[in-house]
Amino acid sequence: MPRRVEFQENSYYHVYNRWLNKQTLFFCAKDFERFLWYIALQQKKQKEYISLISYSILPNHFHFVFLNKKNWFALSEFIWQICASYGKYIWAKYWMQWTWKLFESRFKAKLLDNEEYLKQCIHYVEFNAVKHELVSDINQRIFTSFDKSRPDFTPSEYI
């Protein structure tokens, strides 16, 4: 199991995880929507601690970029809550197909320690479906935070 990350206050992180054996865990639009609903619910509960800046949800993995606002375990709690909630949903909906372990390991998190790295990571996250050739045009992908109306995105607007 990867070591736990000591999250720094007022710092950005790229957080990601993959399903066990690269298996698919989103089979239809409702599955993606349910995962997004869990994200929105946790974001509302923990808005004073973290901000979700960017995301991409693919059939067998996810990526997030977060601003960790305070020294607390909100980021770990956030990821744990959405993964546990979605795991229960998957188990209830597709119970005959799954074991209890859905993820390869604990989530991974990388500190994005400068603005250029942050911009690159946000681009990487939002265009991940294109990278994995799920779509050829990012405008075809609906489970990403990509917003074509903000091509000159400036991360410092979130600080």
Short mmCIF file of C-alpha atoms in Angstrom, two decimals:
data_model
loop_
_atom_site.label_atom_id
_atom_site.label_comp_id
_atom_site.label_asym_id
_atom_site.label_seq_id
_atom_site.Cartn_x
_atom_site.Cartn_y
_atom_site.Cartn_z
CA MET A 1 0.00 0.00 0.00
CA PRO A 2 1.45 3.41 -0.92
CA ARG A 3 2.43 5.64 1.97
CA ARG A 4 0.03 8.31 3.12
CA VAL A 5 0.59 11.82 1.81
CA GLU A 6 1.03 14.70 4.25
CA PHE A 7 -1.19 17.27 2.55
CA GLN A 8 0.01 20.86 2.79
CA GLU A 9 -2.27 23.79 3.44
CA ASN A 10 -3.13 26.00 0.43
CA SER A 11 -1.58 23.53 -2.00
CA TYR A 12 -2.78 21.86 -5.18
CA TYR A 13 -2.76 18.10 -5.70
CA HIS A 14 -3.29 15.73 -8.60
CA VAL A 15 -5.22 12.76 -7.19
CA TYR A 16 -5.93 9.61 -9.16
CA ASN A 17 -6.77 5.95 -8.86
CA ARG A 18 -7.52 2.97 -11.05
CA TRP A 19 -9.95 0.11 -10.66
CA LEU A 20 -8.59 -3.34 -9.85
CA ASN A 21 -6.98 -5.05 -12.87
CA LYS A 22 -7.92 -2.04 -15.03
CA GLN A 23 -11.48 -3.33 -15.12
CA THR A 24 -14.40 -1.16 -16.13
CA LEU A 25 -16.51 0.20 -13.28
CA PHE A 26 -18.70 2.58 -15.24
CA PHE A 27 -21.02 0.68 -17.54
CA CYS A 28 -23.59 3.33 -18.41
CA ALA A 29 -24.21 7.05 -18.10
CA LYS A 30 -26.10 6.54 -14.82
CA ASP A 31 -22.97 5.04 -13.25
CA PHE A 32 -20.91 8.10 -14.23
CA GLU A 33 -23.69 10.39 -13.00
CA ARG A 34 -23.86 8.58 -9.66
CA PHE A 35 -20.09 9.01 -9.18
CA LEU A 36 -20.41 12.72 -10.06
CA TRP A 37 -23.26 13.02 -7.55
CA TYR A 38 -21.03 11.58 -4.80
CA ILE A 39 -18.33 14.09 -5.77
CA ALA A 40 -20.79 17.00 -5.61
CA LEU A 41 -22.10 15.81 -2.24
CA GLN A 42 -18.62 15.63 -0.72
CA GLN A 43 -17.59 18.95 -2.27
CA LYS A 44 -20.59 20.59 -0.59
CA LYS A 45 -19.77 18.98 2.79
CA GLN A 46 -16.07 19.91 2.69
CA LYS A 47 -16.03 23.21 0.78
CA GLU A 48 -14.20 25.02 3.58
CA TYR A 49 -11.36 22.48 3.42
CA ILE A 50 -10.96 21.61 -0.26
CA SER A 51 -11.93 22.82 -3.74
CA LEU A 52 -12.24 20.57 -6.75
CA ILE A 53 -10.50 22.39 -9.60
CA SER A 54 -10.51 19.80 -12.38
CA TYR A 55 -11.63 16.22 -12.97
CA SER A 56 -11.90 13.47 -15.53
CA ILE A 57 -13.75 10.20 -15.04
CA LEU A 58 -12.97 7.38 -17.43
CA PRO A 59 -14.39 3.85 -17.51
CA ASN A 60 -11.54 2.37 -15.46
CA HIS A 61 -9.94 5.28 -13.58
CA PHE A 62 -10.33 8.87 -12.42
CA HIS A 63 -8.22 12.01 -12.05
CA PHE A 64 -8.85 15.08 -9.89
CA VAL A 65 -7.01 18.32 -9.22
CA PHE A 66 -7.77 19.74 -5.78
CA LEU A 67 -6.85 22.80 -3.79
CA ASN A 68 -6.26 21.67 -0.21
CA LYS A 69 -7.24 24.78 1.74
CA LYS A 70 -6.48 23.70 5.32
CA ASN A 71 -4.25 21.24 7.13
CA TRP A 72 -6.74 18.51 7.81
CA PHE A 73 -7.49 15.11 6.35
CA ALA A 74 -10.29 16.45 4.15
CA LEU A 75 -8.70 15.30 0.91
CA SER A 76 -8.26 11.72 2.13
CA GLU A 77 -11.74 11.80 3.62
CA PHE A 78 -13.17 13.16 0.34
CA ILE A 79 -11.63 10.39 -1.77
CA TRP A 80 -12.51 7.70 0.76
CA GLN A 81 -16.15 8.84 0.93
CA ILE A 82 -16.74 8.94 -2.83
CA CYS A 83 -14.94 5.63 -3.43
CA ALA A 84 -16.72 3.85 -0.57
CA SER A 85 -20.10 5.24 -1.62
CA TYR A 86 -19.57 4.32 -5.25
CA GLY A 87 -18.29 0.88 -4.21
CA LYS A 88 -21.53 0.24 -2.31
CA TYR A 89 -23.52 1.42 -5.32
CA ILE A 90 -21.59 -0.89 -7.68
CA TRP A 91 -21.92 -3.82 -5.31
CA ALA A 92 -25.68 -3.31 -5.01
CA LYS A 93 -26.19 -2.85 -8.74
CA TYR A 94 -23.80 -5.50 -10.14
CA TRP A 95 -23.23 -7.67 -7.06
CA MET A 96 -22.71 -10.99 -8.84
CA GLN A 97 -19.75 -9.65 -10.84
CA TRP A 98 -17.51 -8.18 -8.13
CA THR A 99 -15.27 -8.91 -5.22
CA TRP A 100 -15.11 -6.44 -2.34
CA LYS A 101 -11.86 -4.89 -3.57
CA LEU A 102 -12.53 -2.41 -6.39
CA PHE A 103 -9.27 -0.43 -6.50
CA GLU A 104 -5.71 -1.52 -7.24
CA SER A 105 -4.44 0.39 -4.20
CA ARG A 106 -4.91 3.48 -2.11
CA PHE A 107 -5.29 6.61 -4.23
CA LYS A 108 -2.17 8.42 -5.36
CA ALA A 109 -1.57 12.15 -4.91
CA LYS A 110 1.10 14.43 -6.34
CA LEU A 111 1.82 17.91 -5.08
CA LEU A 112 1.54 20.50 -7.86
CA ASP A 113 4.11 22.92 -6.53
CA ASN A 114 4.18 25.65 -9.17
CA GLU A 115 1.69 27.34 -11.46
CA GLU A 116 3.10 25.94 -14.71
CA TYR A 117 2.97 22.38 -13.38
CA LEU A 118 -0.59 23.04 -12.18
CA LYS A 119 -1.68 24.26 -15.63
CA GLN A 120 -0.08 21.24 -17.32
CA CYS A 121 -1.76 18.87 -14.90
CA ILE A 122 -5.19 20.45 -15.36
CA HIS A 123 -4.77 20.11 -19.12
CA TYR A 124 -3.64 16.48 -18.69
CA VAL A 125 -6.63 15.68 -16.47
CA GLU A 126 -9.24 17.36 -18.65
CA PHE A 127 -7.90 15.85 -21.88
CA ASN A 128 -7.34 12.37 -20.45
CA ALA A 129 -10.16 10.84 -22.54
CA VAL A 130 -8.41 12.06 -25.70
CA LYS A 131 -5.07 10.65 -24.47
CA HIS A 132 -6.70 7.24 -23.96
CA GLU A 133 -8.44 7.53 -27.36
CA LEU A 134 -11.95 7.28 -25.91
CA VAL A 135 -12.84 10.37 -27.96
CA SER A 136 -11.04 12.27 -30.69
CA ASP A 137 -12.51 15.65 -29.71
CA ILE A 138 -12.69 16.78 -26.07
CA ASN A 139 -16.09 18.35 -26.74
CA GLN A 140 -17.48 14.81 -27.09
CA ARG A 141 -16.57 13.95 -23.50
CA ILE A 142 -19.11 14.82 -20.81
CA PHE A 143 -17.45 13.41 -17.69
CA THR A 144 -14.70 16.00 -17.46
CA SER A 145 -14.46 19.52 -16.10
CA PHE A 146 -13.18 20.84 -19.42
CA ASP A 147 -14.82 24.16 -20.28
CA LYS A 148 -14.04 25.47 -23.74
CA SER A 149 -15.09 28.96 -22.65
CA ARG A 150 -11.96 29.32 -20.49
CA PRO A 151 -8.98 28.70 -22.79
CA ASP A 152 -6.87 31.20 -20.87
CA PHE A 153 -7.43 29.50 -17.51
CA THR A 154 -5.35 30.99 -14.71
CA PRO A 155 -4.99 28.76 -11.61
CA SER A 156 -4.29 31.73 -9.34
CA GLU A 157 -7.98 32.68 -9.67
CA TYR A 158 -8.65 29.82 -7.20
CA ILE A 159 -6.22 30.92 -4.51
#
